[in-house]
């Protein structure tokens, strides 16, 4: 793509993340060409991402690519790309439940889904994982509504509520075991839309209520977390994850703010200032399975109520359901997010890396 070529792009906040949204036809189909383009769009590799759209943090260096789906009973396909801030890496090994919140509005804005007069249902295939998500977007007079009264922790102000339901047809526990020994620690490996590793904060010598900056400053802790993450990758069917951003490692401790569990999430080396939608769904689902790491620390509500997952800037109400079938655990999740269109226009990628 020539340096002077611009690409139609919408910058959106989805949940507690922010990313660039593209229609698939507007970007290369070849993964290597697409990755090169997204590095130049976001300004990576550079710790400040000063020469691109990225915001110098994993939560603001994300991309959603959306297309009309050829699958029956599916409206759009959604491919998520994590653009690493300071390395020339673009990963499709995970999905993002936060950017998922913006997919429905974006699809309607771009004409991929025909709006209805009041509310518009959108069924989304998540290409990274194969999972299906359903949502209903408010579209009064056929126009996406962003204004509303819903607040979510980690985002200032209020916006229009967007409910996301993600159904998982895959087992929750990749190894089939409630706990595993990984890098000398007892952990639970779980995937309810996002592969995560659960470990007790106390087992890593921290209390679990530290600030993200404090945890990131502890070199020995960061190295221990990364050792666990890399060892867990092959067990979760992810292979060598040295260059990937999954799985995410969660430090769990007893709740302090009236929730079910306290969390600190490494994503993978920075610590999340809140929590991702599918990360919370995975944590909450694991707590509902007897014998998992964190189950003994959790203060769980009844099965019909949301599981309040505490994070550095508040709590996330994760509504999950788990069931055991023939000795295998399965789960689904429902979450409420918000999204907002920030700008719609043309982005000009830098000429070369």
mmCIF file of C-alpha atoms in Angstrom:
data_model
loop_
_atom_site.group_PDB
_atom_site.id
_atom_site.type_symbol
_atom_site.label_atom_id
_atom_site.label_comp_id
_atom_site.label_asym_id
_atom_site.label_seq_id
_atom_site.Cartn_x
_atom_site.Cartn_y
_atom_site.Cartn_z
ATOM 1 C CA UNK A 1 0.000 0.000 0.000
ATOM 2 C CA UNK A 2 1.413 3.374 -1.023
ATOM 3 C CA UNK A 3 2.302 5.849 1.695
ATOM 4 C CA UNK A 4 -0.217 8.324 0.318
ATOM 5 C CA UNK A 5 -3.106 5.850 0.384
ATOM 6 C CA UNK A 6 -5.568 6.418 3.185
ATOM 7 C CA UNK A 7 -7.861 3.762 4.624
ATOM 8 C CA UNK A 8 -11.348 4.298 5.956
ATOM 9 C CA UNK A 9 -11.219 3.740 9.695
ATOM 10 C CA UNK A 10 -13.415 4.265 12.737
ATOM 11 C CA UNK A 11 -11.842 4.717 16.151
ATOM 12 C CA UNK A 12 -14.114 3.362 18.852
ATOM 13 C CA UNK A 13 -14.069 2.708 22.545
ATOM 14 C CA UNK A 14 -15.414 -0.758 23.222
ATOM 15 C CA UNK A 15 -15.859 -1.524 26.913
ATOM 16 C CA UNK A 16 -12.610 -0.601 28.662
ATOM 17 C CA UNK A 17 -10.494 -0.763 25.500
ATOM 18 C CA UNK A 18 -10.050 1.420 22.440
ATOM 19 C CA UNK A 19 -9.287 0.311 18.915
ATOM 20 C CA UNK A 20 -9.330 0.953 15.190
ATOM 21 C CA UNK A 21 -12.217 -0.699 13.314
ATOM 22 C CA UNK A 22 -11.977 -1.593 9.629
ATOM 23 C CA UNK A 23 -14.184 -3.272 7.054
ATOM 24 C CA UNK A 24 -12.333 -6.371 5.854
ATOM 25 C CA UNK A 25 -12.523 -5.326 2.190
ATOM 26 C CA UNK A 26 -10.519 -2.183 3.018
ATOM 27 C CA UNK A 27 -7.423 -4.020 4.301
ATOM 28 C CA UNK A 28 -5.226 -6.791 2.857
ATOM 29 C CA UNK A 29 -6.505 -10.348 3.188
ATOM 30 C CA UNK A 30 -2.971 -11.746 3.395
ATOM 31 C CA UNK A 31 -2.077 -12.008 7.118
ATOM 32 C CA UNK A 32 1.528 -10.832 6.688
ATOM 33 C CA UNK A 33 0.559 -7.822 4.577
ATOM 34 C CA UNK A 34 -2.248 -7.000 6.999
ATOM 35 C CA UNK A 35 0.078 -7.227 9.999
ATOM 36 C CA UNK A 36 2.614 -4.917 8.337
ATOM 37 C CA UNK A 37 -0.153 -2.415 7.638
ATOM 38 C CA UNK A 38 -1.512 -2.483 11.190
ATOM 39 C CA UNK A 39 1.934 -1.899 12.674
ATOM 40 C CA UNK A 40 2.227 1.196 10.508
ATOM 41 C CA UNK A 41 -1.307 2.341 11.333
ATOM 42 C CA UNK A 42 -0.849 1.980 15.096
ATOM 43 C CA UNK A 43 2.729 3.285 15.235
ATOM 44 C CA UNK A 44 4.424 0.105 16.466
ATOM 45 C CA UNK A 45 7.058 -0.790 17.440
ATOM 46 C CA UNK A 46 7.550 2.253 19.650
ATOM 47 C CA UNK A 47 6.854 2.623 23.387
ATOM 48 C CA UNK A 48 4.944 5.850 22.736
ATOM 49 C CA UNK A 49 3.350 4.842 19.391
ATOM 50 C CA UNK A 50 3.862 8.520 18.604
ATOM 51 C CA UNK A 51 3.598 8.009 14.837
ATOM 52 C CA UNK A 52 0.259 6.191 14.774
ATOM 53 C CA UNK A 53 -3.168 5.724 16.322
ATOM 54 C CA UNK A 54 -1.998 3.559 19.229
ATOM 55 C CA UNK A 55 -2.161 4.911 22.769
ATOM 56 C CA UNK A 56 1.071 3.360 24.139
ATOM 57 C CA UNK A 57 -0.797 0.666 26.095
ATOM 58 C CA UNK A 58 -2.102 -2.799 25.129
ATOM 59 C CA UNK A 59 -5.658 -1.622 25.905
ATOM 60 C CA UNK A 60 -5.415 1.107 23.271
ATOM 61 C CA UNK A 61 -3.444 -0.788 20.627
ATOM 62 C CA UNK A 62 -6.185 -3.002 19.246
ATOM 63 C CA UNK A 63 -7.824 -3.600 15.876
ATOM 64 C CA UNK A 64 -11.209 -5.012 14.854
ATOM 65 C CA UNK A 65 -11.755 -6.176 11.277
ATOM 66 C CA UNK A 66 -15.404 -6.776 10.390
ATOM 67 C CA UNK A 67 -17.090 -8.268 7.339
ATOM 68 C CA UNK A 68 -20.491 -9.559 6.294
ATOM 69 C CA UNK A 69 -20.626 -13.265 7.128
ATOM 70 C CA UNK A 70 -21.280 -16.048 4.669
ATOM 71 C CA UNK A 71 -22.341 -18.324 7.521
ATOM 72 C CA UNK A 72 -26.081 -19.025 7.885
ATOM 73 C CA UNK A 73 -27.754 -17.224 10.798
ATOM 74 C CA UNK A 74 -24.654 -15.068 11.297
ATOM 75 C CA UNK A 75 -24.623 -11.365 10.395
ATOM 76 C CA UNK A 76 -20.942 -10.435 10.581
ATOM 77 C CA UNK A 77 -17.512 -11.958 11.137
ATOM 78 C CA UNK A 78 -15.162 -10.254 13.589
ATOM 79 C CA UNK A 79 -11.388 -10.706 13.569
ATOM 80 C CA UNK A 80 -9.455 -9.217 16.481
ATOM 81 C CA UNK A 81 -5.803 -8.207 16.220
ATOM 82 C CA UNK A 82 -3.614 -7.224 19.166
ATOM 83 C CA UNK A 83 -0.866 -4.892 17.994
ATOM 84 C CA UNK A 84 2.038 -5.093 20.416
ATOM 85 C CA UNK A 85 3.180 -1.629 21.429
ATOM 86 C CA UNK A 86 6.974 -1.952 21.516
ATOM 87 C CA UNK A 87 7.620 -4.976 19.283
ATOM 88 C CA UNK A 88 6.751 -5.609 15.621
ATOM 89 C CA UNK A 89 4.138 -8.217 16.533
ATOM 90 C CA UNK A 90 0.485 -8.475 15.533
ATOM 91 C CA UNK A 91 -1.337 -11.369 17.176
ATOM 92 C CA UNK A 92 -4.616 -13.055 16.285
ATOM 93 C CA UNK A 93 -4.207 -15.747 18.952
ATOM 94 C CA UNK A 94 -6.969 -14.300 21.117
ATOM 95 C CA UNK A 95 -10.192 -12.388 20.767
ATOM 96 C CA UNK A 96 -11.310 -9.277 22.666
ATOM 97 C CA UNK A 97 -14.652 -9.048 24.404
ATOM 98 C CA UNK A 98 -14.287 -5.323 24.936
ATOM 99 C CA UNK A 99 -13.876 -4.460 21.258
ATOM 100 C CA UNK A 100 -16.678 -6.958 20.630
ATOM 101 C CA UNK A 101 -19.018 -4.389 22.185
ATOM 102 C CA UNK A 102 -18.296 -2.025 19.293
ATOM 103 C CA UNK A 103 -18.734 -4.581 16.503
ATOM 104 C CA UNK A 104 -22.531 -4.325 16.360
ATOM 105 C CA UNK A 105 -22.619 -0.519 16.179
ATOM 106 C CA UNK A 106 -19.769 -0.488 13.652
ATOM 107 C CA UNK A 107 -21.479 -3.084 11.442
ATOM 108 C CA UNK A 108 -24.646 -0.994 11.385
ATOM 109 C CA UNK A 109 -22.736 2.250 10.751
ATOM 110 C CA UNK A 110 -20.948 0.658 7.793
ATOM 111 C CA UNK A 111 -24.096 -0.834 6.279
ATOM 112 C CA UNK A 112 -23.085 -4.445 6.937
ATOM 113 C CA UNK A 113 -26.280 -4.877 8.985
ATOM 114 C CA UNK A 114 -29.579 -3.209 8.113
ATOM 115 C CA UNK A 115 -30.849 -1.213 11.102
ATOM 116 C CA UNK A 116 -34.372 -1.655 12.450
ATOM 117 C CA UNK A 117 -36.518 1.240 13.688
ATOM 118 C CA UNK A 118 -35.936 0.669 17.427
ATOM 119 C CA UNK A 119 -33.507 -2.160 18.190
ATOM 120 C CA UNK A 120 -31.286 -4.157 15.863
ATOM 121 C CA UNK A 121 -30.089 -7.674 16.727
ATOM 122 C CA UNK A 122 -26.599 -8.584 15.516
ATOM 123 C CA UNK A 123 -25.160 -12.099 15.522
ATOM 124 C CA UNK A 124 -21.366 -12.130 15.413
ATOM 125 C CA UNK A 125 -18.939 -14.919 14.590
ATOM 126 C CA UNK A 126 -15.656 -14.398 16.439
ATOM 127 C CA UNK A 127 -13.097 -15.648 13.932
ATOM 128 C CA UNK A 128 -10.246 -15.937 16.440
ATOM 129 C CA UNK A 129 -12.060 -18.533 18.540
ATOM 130 C CA UNK A 130 -15.027 -19.724 16.456
ATOM 131 C CA UNK A 131 -17.450 -18.681 19.202
ATOM 132 C CA UNK A 132 -20.725 -16.932 18.449
ATOM 133 C CA UNK A 133 -21.909 -13.770 20.162
ATOM 134 C CA UNK A 134 -25.325 -12.153 20.053
ATOM 135 C CA UNK A 135 -26.175 -8.570 20.883
ATOM 136 C CA UNK A 136 -28.992 -6.081 20.413
ATOM 137 C CA UNK A 137 -28.088 -2.488 19.500
ATOM 138 C CA UNK A 138 -30.439 0.410 20.172
ATOM 139 C CA UNK A 139 -31.220 2.087 16.840
ATOM 140 C CA UNK A 140 -34.001 4.656 17.296
ATOM 141 C CA UNK A 141 -35.163 5.805 13.849
ATOM 142 C CA UNK A 142 -32.549 3.463 12.373
ATOM 143 C CA UNK A 143 -29.567 5.318 13.895
ATOM 144 C CA UNK A 144 -27.121 3.801 16.399
ATOM 145 C CA UNK A 145 -27.618 5.297 19.865
ATOM 146 C CA UNK A 146 -24.465 5.871 21.892
ATOM 147 C CA UNK A 147 -25.917 8.071 24.636
ATOM 148 C CA UNK A 148 -27.390 6.323 27.648
ATOM 149 C CA UNK A 149 -27.352 5.915 31.407
ATOM 150 C CA UNK A 150 -25.097 2.885 31.848
ATOM 151 C CA UNK A 151 -21.772 3.264 33.664
ATOM 152 C CA UNK A 152 -19.042 0.624 33.676
ATOM 153 C CA UNK A 153 -16.025 0.674 35.967
ATOM 154 C CA UNK A 154 -12.885 1.789 34.162
ATOM 155 C CA UNK A 155 -14.710 4.230 31.850
ATOM 156 C CA UNK A 156 -15.722 7.762 32.862
ATOM 157 C CA UNK A 157 -19.301 8.893 32.341
ATOM 158 C CA UNK A 158 -22.249 6.944 30.988
ATOM 159 C CA UNK A 159 -23.309 5.537 27.618
ATOM 160 C CA UNK A 160 -25.873 3.256 25.987
ATOM 161 C CA UNK A 161 -25.917 -0.297 27.340
ATOM 162 C CA UNK A 162 -24.869 -3.149 25.045
ATOM 163 C CA UNK A 163 -25.553 -6.685 26.245
ATOM 164 C CA UNK A 164 -23.310 -9.418 24.874
ATOM 165 C CA UNK A 165 -24.049 -13.107 25.101
ATOM 166 C CA UNK A 166 -21.258 -15.507 24.223
ATOM 167 C CA UNK A 167 -21.940 -19.211 24.074
ATOM 168 C CA UNK A 168 -19.015 -21.583 24.437
ATOM 169 C CA UNK A 169 -19.216 -24.964 22.802
ATOM 170 C CA UNK A 170 -15.703 -25.857 23.964
ATOM 171 C CA UNK A 171 -14.740 -27.338 27.349
ATOM 172 C CA UNK A 172 -13.821 -24.789 30.008
ATOM 173 C CA UNK A 173 -10.751 -26.666 31.251
ATOM 174 C CA UNK A 174 -8.265 -27.270 28.406
ATOM 175 C CA UNK A 175 -6.422 -30.011 30.300
ATOM 176 C CA UNK A 176 -9.585 -31.531 31.753
ATOM 177 C CA UNK A 177 -8.182 -30.971 35.260
ATOM 178 C CA UNK A 178 -9.304 -28.425 37.852
ATOM 179 C CA UNK A 179 -5.677 -27.725 38.804
ATOM 180 C CA UNK A 180 -2.269 -28.266 37.237
ATOM 181 C CA UNK A 181 1.291 -27.828 38.455
ATOM 182 C CA UNK A 182 2.957 -25.242 36.217
ATOM 183 C CA UNK A 183 6.414 -23.777 36.808
ATOM 184 C CA UNK A 184 6.279 -24.918 40.413
ATOM 185 C CA UNK A 185 2.891 -23.328 41.182
ATOM 186 C CA UNK A 186 -0.601 -24.737 41.483
ATOM 187 C CA UNK A 187 -2.763 -23.107 38.820
ATOM 188 C CA UNK A 188 -6.102 -23.494 37.086
ATOM 189 C CA UNK A 189 -6.146 -23.260 33.293
ATOM 190 C CA UNK A 190 -9.523 -22.100 31.986
ATOM 191 C CA UNK A 191 -10.978 -20.744 28.762
ATOM 192 C CA UNK A 192 -14.493 -19.294 28.689
ATOM 193 C CA UNK A 193 -13.801 -17.152 25.644
ATOM 194 C CA UNK A 194 -10.313 -16.091 26.778
ATOM 195 C CA UNK A 195 -7.494 -18.457 27.824
ATOM 196 C CA UNK A 196 -6.361 -17.503 31.317
ATOM 197 C CA UNK A 197 -4.144 -18.915 34.047
ATOM 198 C CA UNK A 198 -5.329 -18.504 37.623
ATOM 199 C CA UNK A 199 -2.754 -18.453 40.421
ATOM 200 C CA UNK A 200 -3.049 -17.359 44.040
ATOM 201 C CA UNK A 201 -1.433 -13.971 44.605
ATOM 202 C CA UNK A 202 0.027 -15.242 47.873
ATOM 203 C CA UNK A 203 1.880 -17.991 45.986
ATOM 204 C CA UNK A 204 3.795 -15.257 44.175
ATOM 205 C CA UNK A 205 4.522 -13.261 47.313
ATOM 206 C CA UNK A 206 2.018 -10.432 46.822
ATOM 207 C CA UNK A 207 -1.247 -9.557 48.515
ATOM 208 C CA UNK A 208 -3.258 -9.013 45.330
ATOM 209 C CA UNK A 209 -4.427 -5.478 46.064
ATOM 210 C CA UNK A 210 -1.329 -3.702 44.707
ATOM 211 C CA UNK A 211 -1.636 -1.097 41.970
ATOM 212 C CA UNK A 212 -0.812 -2.082 38.387
ATOM 213 C CA UNK A 213 2.255 0.182 38.465
ATOM 214 C CA UNK A 214 3.507 -1.457 41.668
ATOM 215 C CA UNK A 215 3.170 -4.955 40.235
ATOM 216 C CA UNK A 216 4.799 -3.978 36.937
ATOM 217 C CA UNK A 217 7.777 -2.519 38.807
ATOM 218 C CA UNK A 218 8.626 -5.850 40.462
ATOM 219 C CA UNK A 219 10.988 -7.491 38.028
ATOM 220 C CA UNK A 220 11.105 -10.821 39.873
ATOM 221 C CA UNK A 221 7.300 -11.006 39.867
ATOM 222 C CA UNK A 222 7.033 -10.147 36.169
ATOM 223 C CA UNK A 223 9.593 -12.842 35.354
ATOM 224 C CA UNK A 224 7.767 -15.433 37.478
ATOM 225 C CA UNK A 225 4.443 -14.611 35.822
ATOM 226 C CA UNK A 226 6.001 -14.903 32.372
ATOM 227 C CA UNK A 227 7.553 -18.262 33.284
ATOM 228 C CA UNK A 228 4.114 -19.529 34.303
ATOM 229 C CA UNK A 229 2.504 -18.125 31.163
ATOM 230 C CA UNK A 230 5.000 -19.713 28.790
ATOM 231 C CA UNK A 231 4.783 -23.074 30.524
ATOM 232 C CA UNK A 232 0.968 -22.974 30.474
ATOM 233 C CA UNK A 233 0.712 -22.205 26.751
ATOM 234 C CA UNK A 234 1.420 -25.717 25.427
ATOM 235 C CA UNK A 235 -0.857 -27.270 28.078
ATOM 236 C CA UNK A 236 -3.702 -25.076 26.820
ATOM 237 C CA UNK A 237 -3.138 -26.089 23.215
ATOM 238 C CA UNK A 238 -1.612 -22.720 22.316
ATOM 239 C CA UNK A 239 1.878 -23.980 21.535
ATOM 240 C CA UNK A 240 4.873 -21.717 22.052
ATOM 241 C CA UNK A 241 3.408 -18.469 23.407
ATOM 242 C CA UNK A 242 6.669 -16.530 23.793
ATOM 243 C CA UNK A 243 5.613 -14.091 21.052
ATOM 244 C CA UNK A 244 1.898 -14.223 21.860
ATOM 245 C CA UNK A 245 -0.255 -12.184 24.240
ATOM 246 C CA UNK A 246 -2.168 -15.201 25.563
ATOM 247 C CA UNK A 247 -2.765 -16.788 27.924
ATOM 248 C CA UNK A 248 -3.385 -14.024 30.454
ATOM 249 C CA UNK A 249 -2.179 -14.674 34.004
ATOM 250 C CA UNK A 250 -4.473 -13.678 36.869
ATOM 251 C CA UNK A 251 -3.381 -13.221 40.468
ATOM 252 C CA UNK A 252 -6.322 -14.051 42.738
ATOM 253 C CA UNK A 253 -6.948 -13.052 46.324
ATOM 254 C CA UNK A 254 -9.896 -12.748 48.698
ATOM 255 C CA UNK A 255 -12.391 -9.996 47.801
ATOM 256 C CA UNK A 256 -12.087 -6.633 49.562
ATOM 257 C CA UNK A 257 -14.837 -4.519 48.027
ATOM 258 C CA UNK A 258 -17.877 -6.745 48.426
ATOM 259 C CA UNK A 259 -17.248 -8.751 45.276
ATOM 260 C CA UNK A 260 -16.626 -12.434 44.713
ATOM 261 C CA UNK A 261 -12.861 -12.388 44.083
ATOM 262 C CA UNK A 262 -10.051 -9.842 43.761
ATOM 263 C CA UNK A 263 -7.957 -9.956 40.582
ATOM 264 C CA UNK A 264 -4.849 -8.521 39.010
ATOM 265 C CA UNK A 265 -4.322 -9.487 35.358
ATOM 266 C CA UNK A 266 -1.031 -9.551 33.466
ATOM 267 C CA UNK A 267 -1.757 -8.989 29.720
ATOM 268 C CA UNK A 268 0.949 -10.352 29.446
ATOM 269 C CA UNK A 269 3.569 -8.034 31.006
ATOM 270 C CA UNK A 270 1.523 -4.914 31.636
ATOM 271 C CA UNK A 271 -1.139 -5.160 34.332
ATOM 272 C CA UNK A 272 -4.711 -4.468 33.239
ATOM 273 C CA UNK A 273 -6.161 -1.323 34.812
ATOM 274 C CA UNK A 274 -9.560 -3.031 34.870
ATOM 275 C CA UNK A 275 -10.535 -6.372 33.287
ATOM 276 C CA UNK A 276 -11.603 -7.618 29.869
ATOM 277 C CA UNK A 277 -15.087 -8.993 29.243
ATOM 278 C CA UNK A 278 -14.011 -12.511 28.357
ATOM 279 C CA UNK A 279 -11.264 -12.500 30.965
ATOM 280 C CA UNK A 280 -13.917 -11.853 33.617
ATOM 281 C CA UNK A 281 -16.112 -14.569 32.094
ATOM 282 C CA UNK A 282 -13.267 -17.076 32.338
ATOM 283 C CA UNK A 283 -12.425 -16.154 35.931
ATOM 284 C CA UNK A 284 -16.066 -16.241 37.023
ATOM 285 C CA UNK A 285 -16.690 -19.587 35.349
ATOM 286 C CA UNK A 286 -13.672 -21.158 37.041
ATOM 287 C CA UNK A 287 -14.882 -20.039 40.468
ATOM 288 C CA UNK A 288 -18.074 -22.023 39.897
ATOM 289 C CA UNK A 289 -16.135 -25.285 39.457
ATOM 290 C CA UNK A 290 -15.266 -27.035 42.748
ATOM 291 C CA UNK A 291 -11.578 -27.401 43.483
ATOM 292 C CA UNK A 292 -10.203 -24.707 41.179
ATOM 293 C CA UNK A 293 -7.623 -22.148 42.240
ATOM 294 C CA UNK A 294 -9.566 -19.268 43.748
ATOM 295 C CA UNK A 295 -12.707 -21.261 44.526
ATOM 296 C CA UNK A 296 -11.696 -21.438 48.185
ATOM 297 C CA UNK A 297 -11.131 -17.648 48.276
ATOM 298 C CA UNK A 298 -14.328 -16.658 46.500
ATOM 299 C CA UNK A 299 -17.497 -15.328 48.058
ATOM 300 C CA UNK A 300 -20.013 -16.439 45.463
ATOM 301 C CA UNK A 301 -23.594 -15.272 45.045
ATOM 302 C CA UNK A 302 -26.326 -17.689 44.023
ATOM 303 C CA UNK A 303 -26.019 -19.221 40.558
ATOM 304 C CA UNK A 304 -28.566 -16.827 39.050
ATOM 305 C CA UNK A 305 -26.711 -13.678 40.145
ATOM 306 C CA UNK A 306 -23.763 -11.915 38.546
ATOM 307 C CA UNK A 307 -20.322 -12.755 39.876
ATOM 308 C CA UNK A 308 -18.660 -9.472 40.860
ATOM 309 C CA UNK A 309 -15.013 -9.679 39.824
ATOM 310 C CA UNK A 310 -12.941 -7.010 41.554
ATOM 311 C CA UNK A 311 -10.193 -5.283 39.553
ATOM 312 C CA UNK A 312 -7.959 -2.220 40.086
ATOM 313 C CA UNK A 313 -10.637 0.342 39.156
ATOM 314 C CA UNK A 314 -13.829 -1.299 40.397
ATOM 315 C CA UNK A 315 -15.831 -4.453 39.797
ATOM 316 C CA UNK A 316 -17.110 -6.298 36.744
ATOM 317 C CA UNK A 317 -20.452 -8.124 36.954
ATOM 318 C CA UNK A 318 -19.873 -11.368 35.050
ATOM 319 C CA UNK A 319 -22.988 -13.435 34.479
ATOM 320 C CA UNK A 320 -21.909 -16.969 33.711
ATOM 321 C CA UNK A 321 -23.460 -20.398 33.730
ATOM 322 C CA UNK A 322 -21.471 -23.610 33.988
ATOM 323 C CA UNK A 323 -22.578 -27.212 33.686
ATOM 324 C CA UNK A 324 -20.885 -30.572 33.850
ATOM 325 C CA UNK A 325 -21.700 -33.055 31.088
ATOM 326 C CA UNK A 326 -20.094 -36.489 31.140
ATOM 327 C CA UNK A 327 -17.343 -35.222 33.408
ATOM 328 C CA UNK A 328 -16.542 -32.171 31.246
ATOM 329 C CA UNK A 329 -17.327 -28.595 32.259
ATOM 330 C CA UNK A 330 -18.898 -26.144 29.787
ATOM 331 C CA UNK A 331 -19.857 -22.494 30.209
ATOM 332 C CA UNK A 332 -21.610 -19.476 28.712
ATOM 333 C CA UNK A 333 -21.463 -15.796 29.618
ATOM 334 C CA UNK A 334 -23.587 -12.658 29.408
ATOM 335 C CA UNK A 335 -22.111 -9.212 30.033
ATOM 336 C CA UNK A 336 -23.176 -5.599 29.803
ATOM 337 C CA UNK A 337 -20.776 -3.178 28.150
ATOM 338 C CA UNK A 338 -20.919 0.188 26.430
ATOM 339 C CA UNK A 339 -19.238 1.515 23.304
ATOM 340 C CA UNK A 340 -18.752 4.883 21.656
ATOM 341 C CA UNK A 341 -17.781 6.123 18.225
ATOM 342 C CA UNK A 342 -14.862 8.528 18.675
ATOM 343 C CA UNK A 343 -14.080 9.442 15.086
ATOM 344 C CA UNK A 344 -14.810 8.211 11.611
ATOM 345 C CA UNK A 345 -12.475 9.118 8.797
ATOM 346 C CA UNK A 346 -9.327 8.182 6.933
ATOM 347 C CA UNK A 347 -6.146 6.947 8.557
ATOM 348 C CA UNK A 348 -2.805 7.336 6.783
ATOM 349 C CA UNK A 349 -0.291 4.623 7.724
ATOM 350 C CA UNK A 350 3.314 5.652 8.010
ATOM 351 C CA UNK A 351 5.263 4.785 4.849
ATOM 352 C CA UNK A 352 7.402 1.986 6.260
ATOM 353 C CA UNK A 353 8.576 0.398 9.495
#
